Tab-separated table of C-alpha atoms and ligand atoms in Angstrom:
chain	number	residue	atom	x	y	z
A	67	UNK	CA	-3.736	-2.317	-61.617
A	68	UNK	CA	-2.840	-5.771	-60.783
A	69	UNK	CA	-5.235	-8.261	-59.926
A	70	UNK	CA	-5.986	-8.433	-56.393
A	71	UNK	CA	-6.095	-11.889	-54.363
A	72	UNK	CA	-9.667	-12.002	-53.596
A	73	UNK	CA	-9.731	-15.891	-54.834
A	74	UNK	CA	-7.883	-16.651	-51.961
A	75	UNK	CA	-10.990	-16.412	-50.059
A	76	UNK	CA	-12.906	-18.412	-52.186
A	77	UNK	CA	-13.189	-21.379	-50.088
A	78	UNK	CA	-14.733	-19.165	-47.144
A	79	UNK	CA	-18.056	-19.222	-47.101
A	80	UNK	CA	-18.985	-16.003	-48.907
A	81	UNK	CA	-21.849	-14.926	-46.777
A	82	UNK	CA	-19.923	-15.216	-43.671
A	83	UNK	CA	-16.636	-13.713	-44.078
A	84	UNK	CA	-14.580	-14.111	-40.483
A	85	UNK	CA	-13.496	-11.339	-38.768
A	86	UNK	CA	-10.230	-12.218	-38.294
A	87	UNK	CA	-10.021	-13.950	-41.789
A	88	UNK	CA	-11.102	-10.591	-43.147
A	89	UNK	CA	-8.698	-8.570	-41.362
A	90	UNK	CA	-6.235	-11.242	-42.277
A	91	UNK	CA	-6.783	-10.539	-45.882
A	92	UNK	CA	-6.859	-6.891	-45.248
A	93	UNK	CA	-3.617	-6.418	-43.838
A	94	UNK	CA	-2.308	-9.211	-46.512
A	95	UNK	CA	-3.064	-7.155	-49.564
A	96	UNK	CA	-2.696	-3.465	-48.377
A	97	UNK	CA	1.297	-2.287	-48.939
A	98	UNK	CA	2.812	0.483	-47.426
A	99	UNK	CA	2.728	3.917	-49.813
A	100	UNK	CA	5.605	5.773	-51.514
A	101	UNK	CA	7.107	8.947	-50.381
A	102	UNK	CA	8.340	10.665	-47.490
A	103	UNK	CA	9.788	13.943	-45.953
A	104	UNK	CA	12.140	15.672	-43.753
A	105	UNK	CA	10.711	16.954	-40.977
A	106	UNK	CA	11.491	18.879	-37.967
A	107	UNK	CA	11.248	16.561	-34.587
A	108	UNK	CA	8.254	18.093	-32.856
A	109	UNK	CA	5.981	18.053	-36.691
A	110	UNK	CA	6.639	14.504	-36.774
A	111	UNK	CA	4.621	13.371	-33.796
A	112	UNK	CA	2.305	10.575	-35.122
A	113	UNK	CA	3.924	10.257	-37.887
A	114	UNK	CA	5.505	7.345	-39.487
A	115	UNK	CA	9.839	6.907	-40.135
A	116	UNK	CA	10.358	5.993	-43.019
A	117	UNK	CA	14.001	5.253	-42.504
A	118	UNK	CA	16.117	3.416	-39.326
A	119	UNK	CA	17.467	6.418	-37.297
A	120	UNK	CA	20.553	5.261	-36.743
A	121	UNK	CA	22.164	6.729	-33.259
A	122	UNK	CA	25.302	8.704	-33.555
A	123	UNK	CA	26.316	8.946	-30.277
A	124	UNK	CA	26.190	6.419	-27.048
A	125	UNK	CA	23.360	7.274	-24.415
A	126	UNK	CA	24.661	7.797	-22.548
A	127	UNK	CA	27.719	9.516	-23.198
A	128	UNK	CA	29.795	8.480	-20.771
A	129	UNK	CA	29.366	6.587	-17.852
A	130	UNK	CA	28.166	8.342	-14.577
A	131	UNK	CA	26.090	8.720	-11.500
A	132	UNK	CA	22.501	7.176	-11.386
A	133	UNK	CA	22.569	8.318	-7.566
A	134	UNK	CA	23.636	11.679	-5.122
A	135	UNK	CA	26.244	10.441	-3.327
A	136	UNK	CA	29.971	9.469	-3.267
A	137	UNK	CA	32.041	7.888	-5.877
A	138	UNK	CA	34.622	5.444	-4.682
A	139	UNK	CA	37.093	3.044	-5.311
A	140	UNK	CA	35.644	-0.081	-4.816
A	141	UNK	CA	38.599	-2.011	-3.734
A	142	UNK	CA	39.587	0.566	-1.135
A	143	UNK	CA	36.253	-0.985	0.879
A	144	UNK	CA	36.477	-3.281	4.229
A	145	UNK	CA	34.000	-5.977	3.181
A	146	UNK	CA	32.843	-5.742	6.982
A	147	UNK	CA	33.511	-2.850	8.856
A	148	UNK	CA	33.400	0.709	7.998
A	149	UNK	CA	35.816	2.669	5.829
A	150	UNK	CA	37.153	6.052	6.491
A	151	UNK	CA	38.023	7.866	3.103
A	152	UNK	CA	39.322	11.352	2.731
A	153	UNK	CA	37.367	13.581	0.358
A	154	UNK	CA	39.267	15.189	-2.797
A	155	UNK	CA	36.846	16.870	-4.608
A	156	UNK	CA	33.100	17.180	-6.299
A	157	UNK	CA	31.729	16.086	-9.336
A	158	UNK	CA	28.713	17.693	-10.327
A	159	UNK	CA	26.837	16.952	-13.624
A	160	UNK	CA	27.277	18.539	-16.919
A	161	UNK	CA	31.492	19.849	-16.633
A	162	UNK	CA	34.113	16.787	-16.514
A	163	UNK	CA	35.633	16.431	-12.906
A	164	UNK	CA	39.253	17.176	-11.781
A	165	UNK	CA	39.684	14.900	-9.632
A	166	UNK	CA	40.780	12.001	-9.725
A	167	UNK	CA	40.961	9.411	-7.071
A	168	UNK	CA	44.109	7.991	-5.550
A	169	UNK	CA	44.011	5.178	-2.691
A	170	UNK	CA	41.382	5.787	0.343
A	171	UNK	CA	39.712	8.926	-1.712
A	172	UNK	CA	36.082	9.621	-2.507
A	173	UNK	CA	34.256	12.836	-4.536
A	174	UNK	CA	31.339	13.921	-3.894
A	175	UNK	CA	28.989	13.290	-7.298
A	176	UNK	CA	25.860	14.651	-8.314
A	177	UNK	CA	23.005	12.026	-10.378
A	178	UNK	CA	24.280	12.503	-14.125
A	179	UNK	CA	27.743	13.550	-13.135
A	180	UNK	CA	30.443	12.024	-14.888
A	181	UNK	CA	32.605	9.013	-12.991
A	182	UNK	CA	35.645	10.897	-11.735
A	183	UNK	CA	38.967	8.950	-13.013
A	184	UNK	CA	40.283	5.576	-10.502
A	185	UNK	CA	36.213	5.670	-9.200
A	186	UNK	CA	33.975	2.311	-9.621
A	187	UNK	CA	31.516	2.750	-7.323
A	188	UNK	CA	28.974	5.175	-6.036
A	189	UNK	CA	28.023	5.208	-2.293
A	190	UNK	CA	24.664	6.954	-1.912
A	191	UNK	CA	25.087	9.834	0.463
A	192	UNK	CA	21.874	8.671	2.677
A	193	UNK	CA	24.187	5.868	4.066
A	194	UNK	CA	27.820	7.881	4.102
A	195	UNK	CA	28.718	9.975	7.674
A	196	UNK	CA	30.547	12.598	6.639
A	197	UNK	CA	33.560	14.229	9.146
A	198	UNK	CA	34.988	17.142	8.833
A	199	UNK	CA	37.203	16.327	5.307
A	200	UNK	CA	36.651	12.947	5.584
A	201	UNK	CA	33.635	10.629	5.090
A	202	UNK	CA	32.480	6.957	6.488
A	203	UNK	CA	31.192	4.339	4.275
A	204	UNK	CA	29.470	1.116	5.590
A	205	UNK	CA	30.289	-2.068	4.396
A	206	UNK	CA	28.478	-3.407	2.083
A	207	UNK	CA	28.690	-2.055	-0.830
A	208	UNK	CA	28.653	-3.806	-4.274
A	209	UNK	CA	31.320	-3.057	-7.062
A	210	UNK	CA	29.644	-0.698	-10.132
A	211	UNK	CA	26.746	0.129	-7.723
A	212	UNK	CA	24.819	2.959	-9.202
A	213	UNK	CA	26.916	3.752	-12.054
A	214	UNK	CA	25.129	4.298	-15.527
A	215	UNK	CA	27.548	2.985	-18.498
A	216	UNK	CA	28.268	4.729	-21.487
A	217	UNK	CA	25.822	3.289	-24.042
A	218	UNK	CA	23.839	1.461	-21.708
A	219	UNK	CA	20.498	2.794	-23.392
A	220	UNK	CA	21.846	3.242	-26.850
A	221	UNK	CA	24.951	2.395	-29.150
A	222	UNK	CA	26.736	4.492	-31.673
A	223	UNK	CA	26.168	2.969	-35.029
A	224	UNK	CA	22.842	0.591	-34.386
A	225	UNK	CA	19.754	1.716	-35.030
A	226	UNK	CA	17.817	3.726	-31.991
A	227	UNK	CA	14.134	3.247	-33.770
A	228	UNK	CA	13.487	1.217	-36.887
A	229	UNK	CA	11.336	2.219	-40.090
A	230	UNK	CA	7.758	1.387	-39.365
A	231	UNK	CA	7.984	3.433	-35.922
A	232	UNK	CA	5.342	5.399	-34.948
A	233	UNK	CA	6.307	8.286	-33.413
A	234	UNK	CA	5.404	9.183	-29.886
A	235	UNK	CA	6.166	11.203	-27.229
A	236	UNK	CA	8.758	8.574	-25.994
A	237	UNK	CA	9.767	8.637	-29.617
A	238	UNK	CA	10.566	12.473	-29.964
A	239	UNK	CA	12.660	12.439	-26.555
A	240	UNK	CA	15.002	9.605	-28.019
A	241	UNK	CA	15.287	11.210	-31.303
A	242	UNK	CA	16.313	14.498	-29.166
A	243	UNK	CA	18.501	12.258	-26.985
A	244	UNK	CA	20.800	11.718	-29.878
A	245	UNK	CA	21.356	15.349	-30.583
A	246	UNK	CA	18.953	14.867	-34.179
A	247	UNK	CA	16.716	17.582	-35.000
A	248	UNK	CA	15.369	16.296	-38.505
A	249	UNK	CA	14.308	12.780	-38.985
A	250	UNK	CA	12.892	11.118	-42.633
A	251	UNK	CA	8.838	9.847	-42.208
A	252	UNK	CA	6.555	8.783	-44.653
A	253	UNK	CA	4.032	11.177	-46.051
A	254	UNK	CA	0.730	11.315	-45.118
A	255	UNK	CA	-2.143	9.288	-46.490
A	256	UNK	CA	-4.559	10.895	-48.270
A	257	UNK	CA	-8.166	9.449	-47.516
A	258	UNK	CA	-11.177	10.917	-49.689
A	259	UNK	CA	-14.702	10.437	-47.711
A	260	UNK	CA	-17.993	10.429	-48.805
A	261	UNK	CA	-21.147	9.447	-48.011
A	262	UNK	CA	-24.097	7.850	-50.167
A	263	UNK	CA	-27.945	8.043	-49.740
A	264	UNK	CA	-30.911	9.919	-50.924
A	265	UNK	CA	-32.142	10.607	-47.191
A	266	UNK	CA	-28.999	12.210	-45.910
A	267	UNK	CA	-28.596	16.137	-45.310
A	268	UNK	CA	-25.882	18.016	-44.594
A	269	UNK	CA	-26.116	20.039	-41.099
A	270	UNK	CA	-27.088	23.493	-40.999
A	271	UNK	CA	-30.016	23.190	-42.967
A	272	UNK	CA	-33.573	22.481	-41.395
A	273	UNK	CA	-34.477	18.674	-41.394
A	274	UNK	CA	-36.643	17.462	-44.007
A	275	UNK	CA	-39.253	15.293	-43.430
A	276	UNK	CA	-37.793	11.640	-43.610
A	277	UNK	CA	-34.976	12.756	-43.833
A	278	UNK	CA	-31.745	12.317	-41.725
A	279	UNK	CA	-28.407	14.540	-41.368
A	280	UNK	CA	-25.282	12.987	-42.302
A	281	UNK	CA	-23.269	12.115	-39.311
A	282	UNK	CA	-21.075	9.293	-40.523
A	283	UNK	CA	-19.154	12.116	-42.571
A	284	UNK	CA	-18.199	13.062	-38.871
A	285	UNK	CA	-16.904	9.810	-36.946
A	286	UNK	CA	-15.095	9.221	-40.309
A	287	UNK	CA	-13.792	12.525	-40.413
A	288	UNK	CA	-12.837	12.227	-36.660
A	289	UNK	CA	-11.507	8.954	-36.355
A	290	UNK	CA	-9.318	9.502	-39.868
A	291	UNK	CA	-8.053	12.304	-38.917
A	292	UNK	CA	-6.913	11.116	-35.061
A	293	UNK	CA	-5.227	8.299	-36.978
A	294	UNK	CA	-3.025	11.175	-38.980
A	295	UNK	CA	-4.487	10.859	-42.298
A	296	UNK	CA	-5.235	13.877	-44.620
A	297	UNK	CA	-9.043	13.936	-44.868
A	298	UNK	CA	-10.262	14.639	-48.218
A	299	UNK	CA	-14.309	15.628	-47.758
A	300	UNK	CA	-16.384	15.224	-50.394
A	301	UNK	CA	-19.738	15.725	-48.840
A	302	UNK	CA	-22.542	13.968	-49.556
A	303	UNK	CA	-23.470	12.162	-52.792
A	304	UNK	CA	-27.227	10.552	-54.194
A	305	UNK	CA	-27.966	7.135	-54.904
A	306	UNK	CA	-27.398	7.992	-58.658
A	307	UNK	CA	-25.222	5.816	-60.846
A	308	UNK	CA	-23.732	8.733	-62.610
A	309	UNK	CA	-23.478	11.071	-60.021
A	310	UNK	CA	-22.042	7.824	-57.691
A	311	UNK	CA	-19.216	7.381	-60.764
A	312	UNK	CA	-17.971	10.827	-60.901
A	313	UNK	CA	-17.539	10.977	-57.139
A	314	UNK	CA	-16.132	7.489	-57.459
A	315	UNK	CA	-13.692	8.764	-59.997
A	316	UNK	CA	-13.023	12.141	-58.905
A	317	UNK	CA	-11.516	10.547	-55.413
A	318	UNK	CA	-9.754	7.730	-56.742
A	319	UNK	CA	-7.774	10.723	-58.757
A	320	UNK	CA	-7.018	12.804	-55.487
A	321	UNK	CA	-6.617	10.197	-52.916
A	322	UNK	CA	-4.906	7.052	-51.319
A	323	UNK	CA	-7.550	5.247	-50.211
A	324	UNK	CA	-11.176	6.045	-50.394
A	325	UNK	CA	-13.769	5.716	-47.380
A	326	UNK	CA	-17.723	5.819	-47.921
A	327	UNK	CA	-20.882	5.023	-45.674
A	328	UNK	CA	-24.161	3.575	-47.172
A	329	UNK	CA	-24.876	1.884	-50.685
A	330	UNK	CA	-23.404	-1.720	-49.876
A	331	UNK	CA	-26.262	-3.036	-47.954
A	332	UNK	CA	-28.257	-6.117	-49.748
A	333	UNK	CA	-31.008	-3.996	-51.154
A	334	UNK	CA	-28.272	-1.208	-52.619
A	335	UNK	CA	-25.674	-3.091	-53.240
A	336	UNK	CA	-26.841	-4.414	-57.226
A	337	UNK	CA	-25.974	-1.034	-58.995
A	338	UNK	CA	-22.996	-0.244	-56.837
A	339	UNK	CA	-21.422	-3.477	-58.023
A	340	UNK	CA	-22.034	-2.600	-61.410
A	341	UNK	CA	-20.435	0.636	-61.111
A	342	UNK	CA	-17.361	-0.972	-58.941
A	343	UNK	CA	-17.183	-3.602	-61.662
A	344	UNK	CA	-16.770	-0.459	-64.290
A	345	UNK	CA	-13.980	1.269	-62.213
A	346	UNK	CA	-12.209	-1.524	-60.352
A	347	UNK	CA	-11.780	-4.706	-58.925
A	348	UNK	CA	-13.819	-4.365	-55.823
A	349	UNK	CA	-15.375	-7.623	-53.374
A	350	UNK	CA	-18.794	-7.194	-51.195
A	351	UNK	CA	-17.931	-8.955	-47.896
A	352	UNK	CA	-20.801	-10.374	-45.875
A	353	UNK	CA	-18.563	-10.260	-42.849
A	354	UNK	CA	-20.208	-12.712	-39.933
A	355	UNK	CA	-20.230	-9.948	-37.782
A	356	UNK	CA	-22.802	-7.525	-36.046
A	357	UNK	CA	-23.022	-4.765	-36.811
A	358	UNK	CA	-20.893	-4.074	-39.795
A	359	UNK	CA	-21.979	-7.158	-41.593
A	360	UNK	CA	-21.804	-5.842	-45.139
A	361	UNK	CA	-18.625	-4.297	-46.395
A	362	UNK	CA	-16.800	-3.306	-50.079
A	363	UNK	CA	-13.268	-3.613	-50.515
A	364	UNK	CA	-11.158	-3.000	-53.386
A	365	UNK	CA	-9.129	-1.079	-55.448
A	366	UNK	CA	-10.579	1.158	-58.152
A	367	UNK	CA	-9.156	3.795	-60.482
A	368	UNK	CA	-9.386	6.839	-62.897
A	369	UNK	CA	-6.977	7.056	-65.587
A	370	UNK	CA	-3.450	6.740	-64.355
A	371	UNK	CA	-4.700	6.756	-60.658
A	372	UNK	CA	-6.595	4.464	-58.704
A	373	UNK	CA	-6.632	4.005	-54.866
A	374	UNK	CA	-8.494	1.358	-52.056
A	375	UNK	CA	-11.905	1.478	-51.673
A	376	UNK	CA	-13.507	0.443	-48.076
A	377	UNK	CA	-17.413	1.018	-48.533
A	378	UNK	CA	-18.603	0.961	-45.167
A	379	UNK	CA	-22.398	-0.054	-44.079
A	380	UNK	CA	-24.584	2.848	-43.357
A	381	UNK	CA	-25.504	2.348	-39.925
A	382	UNK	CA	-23.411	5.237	-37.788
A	383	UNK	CA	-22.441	2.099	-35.172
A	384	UNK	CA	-21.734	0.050	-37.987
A	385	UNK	CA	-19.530	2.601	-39.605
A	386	UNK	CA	-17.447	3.020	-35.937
A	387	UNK	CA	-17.066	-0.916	-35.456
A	388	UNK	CA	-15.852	-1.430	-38.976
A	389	UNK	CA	-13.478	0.898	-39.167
A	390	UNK	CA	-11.965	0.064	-36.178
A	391	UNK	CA	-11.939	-3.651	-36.910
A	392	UNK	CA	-11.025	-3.133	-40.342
A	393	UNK	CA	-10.008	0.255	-41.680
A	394	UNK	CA	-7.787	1.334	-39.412
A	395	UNK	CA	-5.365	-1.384	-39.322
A	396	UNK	CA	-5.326	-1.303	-43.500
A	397	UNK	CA	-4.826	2.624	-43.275
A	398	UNK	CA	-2.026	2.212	-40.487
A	399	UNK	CA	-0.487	-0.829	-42.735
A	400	UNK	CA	-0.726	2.330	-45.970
A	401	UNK	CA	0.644	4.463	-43.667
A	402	UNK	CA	3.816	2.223	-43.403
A	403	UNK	CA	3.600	1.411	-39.431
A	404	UNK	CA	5.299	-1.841	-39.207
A	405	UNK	CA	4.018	-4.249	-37.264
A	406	UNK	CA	0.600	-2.982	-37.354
A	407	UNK	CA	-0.366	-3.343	-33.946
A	408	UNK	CA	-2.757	-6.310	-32.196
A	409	UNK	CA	-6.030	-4.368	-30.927
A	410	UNK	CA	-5.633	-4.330	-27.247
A	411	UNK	CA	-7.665	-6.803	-25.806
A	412	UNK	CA	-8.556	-7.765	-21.884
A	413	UNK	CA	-10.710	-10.416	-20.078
A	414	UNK	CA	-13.584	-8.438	-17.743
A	415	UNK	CA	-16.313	-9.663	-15.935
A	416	UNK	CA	-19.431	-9.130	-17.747
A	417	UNK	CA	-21.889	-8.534	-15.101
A	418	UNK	CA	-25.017	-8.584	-16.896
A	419	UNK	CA	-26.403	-11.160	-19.589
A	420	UNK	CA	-26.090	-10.684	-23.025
A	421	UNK	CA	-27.936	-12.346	-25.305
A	422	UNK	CA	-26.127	-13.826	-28.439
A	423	UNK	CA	-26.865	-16.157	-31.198
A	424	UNK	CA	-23.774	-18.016	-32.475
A	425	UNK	CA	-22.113	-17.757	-35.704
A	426	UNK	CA	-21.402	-13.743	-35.558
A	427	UNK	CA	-18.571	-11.918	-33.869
A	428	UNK	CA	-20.969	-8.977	-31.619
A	429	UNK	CA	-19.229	-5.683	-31.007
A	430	UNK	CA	-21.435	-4.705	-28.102
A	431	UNK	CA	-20.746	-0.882	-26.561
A	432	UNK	CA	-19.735	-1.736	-23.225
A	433	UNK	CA	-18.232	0.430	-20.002
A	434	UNK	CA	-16.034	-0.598	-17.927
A	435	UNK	CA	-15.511	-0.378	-14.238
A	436	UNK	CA	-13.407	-1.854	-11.541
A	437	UNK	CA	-15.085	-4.288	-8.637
A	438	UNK	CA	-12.735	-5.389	-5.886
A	439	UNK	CA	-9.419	-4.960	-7.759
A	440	UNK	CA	-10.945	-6.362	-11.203
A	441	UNK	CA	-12.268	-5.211	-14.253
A	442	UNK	CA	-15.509	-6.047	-14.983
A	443	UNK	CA	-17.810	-4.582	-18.151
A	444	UNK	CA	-21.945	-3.723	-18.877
A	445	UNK	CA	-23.056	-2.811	-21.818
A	446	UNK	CA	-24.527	0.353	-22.375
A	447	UNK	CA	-28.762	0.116	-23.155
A	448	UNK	CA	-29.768	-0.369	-26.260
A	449	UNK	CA	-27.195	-2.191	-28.659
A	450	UNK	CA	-29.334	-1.227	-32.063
A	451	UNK	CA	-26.401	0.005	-35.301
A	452	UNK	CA	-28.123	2.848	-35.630
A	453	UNK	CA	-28.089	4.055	-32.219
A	454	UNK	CA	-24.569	6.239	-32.224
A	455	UNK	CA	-25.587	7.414	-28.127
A	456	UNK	CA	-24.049	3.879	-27.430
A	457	UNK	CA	-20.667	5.073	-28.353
A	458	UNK	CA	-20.803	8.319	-26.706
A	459	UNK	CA	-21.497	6.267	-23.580
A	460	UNK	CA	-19.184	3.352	-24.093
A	461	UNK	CA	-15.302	2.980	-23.481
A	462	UNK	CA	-14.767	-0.288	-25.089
A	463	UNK	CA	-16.207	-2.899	-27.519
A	464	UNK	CA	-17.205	-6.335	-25.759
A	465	UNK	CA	-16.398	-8.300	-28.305
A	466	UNK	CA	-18.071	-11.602	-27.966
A	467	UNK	CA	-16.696	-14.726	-30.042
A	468	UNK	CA	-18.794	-16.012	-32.952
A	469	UNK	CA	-18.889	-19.599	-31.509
A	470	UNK	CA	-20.482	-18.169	-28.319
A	471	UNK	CA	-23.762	-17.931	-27.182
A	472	UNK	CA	-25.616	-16.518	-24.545
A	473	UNK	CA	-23.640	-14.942	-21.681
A	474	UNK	CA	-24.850	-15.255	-18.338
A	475	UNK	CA	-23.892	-12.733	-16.227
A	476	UNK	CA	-20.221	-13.422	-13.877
A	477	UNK	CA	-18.920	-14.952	-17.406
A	478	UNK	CA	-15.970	-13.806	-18.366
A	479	UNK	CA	-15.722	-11.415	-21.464
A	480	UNK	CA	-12.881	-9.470	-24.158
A	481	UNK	CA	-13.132	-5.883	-23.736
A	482	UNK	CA	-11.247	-3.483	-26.421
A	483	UNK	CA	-10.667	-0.672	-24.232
A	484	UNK	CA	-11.354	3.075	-26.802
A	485	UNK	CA	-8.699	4.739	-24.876
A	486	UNK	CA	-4.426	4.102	-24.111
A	487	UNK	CA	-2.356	6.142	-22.101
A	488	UNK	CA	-0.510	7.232	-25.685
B	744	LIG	P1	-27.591	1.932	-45.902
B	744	LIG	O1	-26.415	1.086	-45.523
B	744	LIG	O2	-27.264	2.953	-46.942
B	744	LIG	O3	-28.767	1.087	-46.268
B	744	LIG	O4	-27.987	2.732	-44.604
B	744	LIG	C1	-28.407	2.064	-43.426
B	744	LIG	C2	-28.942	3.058	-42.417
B	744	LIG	O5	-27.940	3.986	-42.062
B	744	LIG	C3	-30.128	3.897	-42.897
B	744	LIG	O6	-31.035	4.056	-41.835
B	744	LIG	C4	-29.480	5.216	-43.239
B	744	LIG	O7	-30.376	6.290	-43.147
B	744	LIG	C5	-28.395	5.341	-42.228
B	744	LIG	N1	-27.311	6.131	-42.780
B	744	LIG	C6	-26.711	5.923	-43.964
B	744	LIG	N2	-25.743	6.834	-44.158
B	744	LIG	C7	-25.754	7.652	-43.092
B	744	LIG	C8	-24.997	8.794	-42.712
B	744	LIG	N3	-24.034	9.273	-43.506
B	744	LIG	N4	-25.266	9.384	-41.534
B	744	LIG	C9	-26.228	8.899	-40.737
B	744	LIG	N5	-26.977	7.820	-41.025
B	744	LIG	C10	-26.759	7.204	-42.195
B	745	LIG	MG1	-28.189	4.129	-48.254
């Protein structure tokens, strides 16, 4: 394992790690993994190409109708009176047309039909008169009007997508366009997922008393899993150095990257950073954030193998925020997507007050709604980490600057809507 940059954050102040520096870093140090497979178009949806696909044909094909109408020789048009033209024929999409247009000649043409020969033009048929075996075409009309070119959307030879592409649904349909049915994407990560404390319970058993059941295990497992990674569960495991170092080891040996809950807060953190120290190179972030301030980061191994570590906090809010601030664009930058993408983020009117203190980024649970044509935001009740109701209610994060302080309520506010339209 080579040594990882963490002195490059050594002139940060170490108990209050930026957000964005941290992500920064994050994004810096993770690299893409190695491997891929073939795969049928339809099983790689979400998945990552690993290679350019490279279009084979031009999209289209050849050039032809965007409209139902009339195709035309341009040049046969009066620029200001109407045109009489006799008709020779029909082009209708998906066979080649006969005809082909001498002087003072249309054919009738379908949207997607090929451009009959000596055409240059289409005439949509709303605006055409047609007599008998003849038609009349206002002036007008503009040369190459409605006419789709050969290659207009893609080129033979030059890469349709690039490597780094997520595949979508818009994805799929372009791979289809170009008549491929098998395209090269990285394999999936593997994430191993744990979580740590003497309290927690798996569910399906009665509750004890002080005890709590173990729902981090679930976001995690949730929000890995809609991000396309292979989910590696490893239940839960004590607040036991030994039984903490076989866990620690036994996912590091079957995974890519390694996600836990609980153990890295101030009071826990002592032993676990002896044990990291044992089994990697691993940094405890006091990220100026809330929640989510503490977080582990780092590489660690077993034998031969060794994968990322991200200990999360064990707050279930805290847990959501930083994964979504921080995990998820380090998985998607393991996962090969290139660029990793900018969190969409949107000014709304926050139309309560918030109160702040400055020097931490807040990730507030907000909801939006619209008021007059614009968005405006209110968080949901109570804001505590622990309280995982507040992101059943919200649909965004209000994410409020460190340097900020109160809000009073009209002020304007970033939102990070939860949900896209793909
Ligand atoms: P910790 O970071 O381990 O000190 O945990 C902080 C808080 O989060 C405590 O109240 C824990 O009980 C709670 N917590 C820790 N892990 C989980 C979990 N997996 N599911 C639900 N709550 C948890
Ligand atoms: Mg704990």
């Amino acid at each position: 394992m080579s040594a990882l940059p963490f002195t490059c954050l050594d002139d940060y102040d170490p108990d209050a790690l930026s957000v964005w520096r941290a992500r920064q870093f994050l994004l810096e140090t993770v690299q893409p993994i190695v491997g891929h497979e073939r795969l049928f178009v339809r099983e790689a949806l979400d998945r990552v190409l690993a290679e350019d696909v490279i279009s084979p044909v031009d999209v289209p094909a050849h050039d032809n109708s965007a409209m139902d109408g009339w195709a035309v020789r341009h040049a046969d048009l009066s620029p200001d009176r109407e045109t009489r033209l006799t008709i020779v024929g029909t082009a209708f999409a998906g066979r080649p047309c006969d005809a082909k247009l001498g002087a003072c000649e249309t054919a009738r043409i379908m949207t997607g039909a090929m451009i009959p020969e000596g055409a240059d033009c289409v005439v949509i048929q709303e605006v055409v008169r047609v007599e008998g075996e003849t038609i009349v075409v206002p002036p007008g009309q503009k040369p190459a009007q409605n006419i789709r070119r050969a290659g207009e959307d893609l080129q033979a030879g030059k890469p349709a997508l690039s490597a780094g592409k997520r595949l979508r649904p818009a994805e799929l349909g372009v791979i289809a366009s170009l008549g491929i049915a098998e395209v090269t994407v990285r394999r999936r990560v593997r994430v191993a997922l744990f979580s740590t404390g003497d309290e927690l319970m798996s569910i399906g058993t009665p509750l004890a008393p002080g005890a709590v059941y173990d729902s981090n295990r679930y976001t995690l497992w949730g929000m890995l899993t809609r991000l396309g990674c292979e989910v590696i569960d490893m239940g839960v495991v004590k607040d036991d150095p030994v039984t903490l170092e076989a866990a620690f080891r036994a996912a590091a040996a079957c995974s890519d990257a390694i996600v836990t809950s609980g153990g890295v807060s101030v009071g826990e953190a002592d032993f676990v950073k002896q044990l990291m120290a044992r089994l990697g190179e691993v940094a405890f972030w006091k990220i100026a954030m809330k929640p989510g301030k503490p977080m582990a980061f780092g590489r660690i191994g077993a034998g031969k193998e060794s994968a990322w570590l991200f200990g999360l906090p064990g707050n279930p809010v805290a847990v959501m925020v930083t994964f979504y601030q921080f995990v998820q664009p380090a998985l998607m930058k393991l996962m090969g997507i290139d660029p990793v993408p900018e969190v969409a983020t949107f000014p709304a009117r926050c139309v309560v007050p918030i109160k702040k203190g400055k020097g931490r980024t807040e990730f507030q649970r907000g909801i939006l709604f619209q008021e007059n044509g614009a968005w405006c935001v209110r968080p949901t009740g109570h804001q505590g980490s622990g309280m995982l109701s507040s992101m059943t209610q919200a649909d965004c994060f209000i994410v409020l600057e460190a340097e900020r302080g109160f809000i009073e309520a009209g002020e304007m506010v970033q939102v990070q809507p939860f949900a896209g339209l793909a």
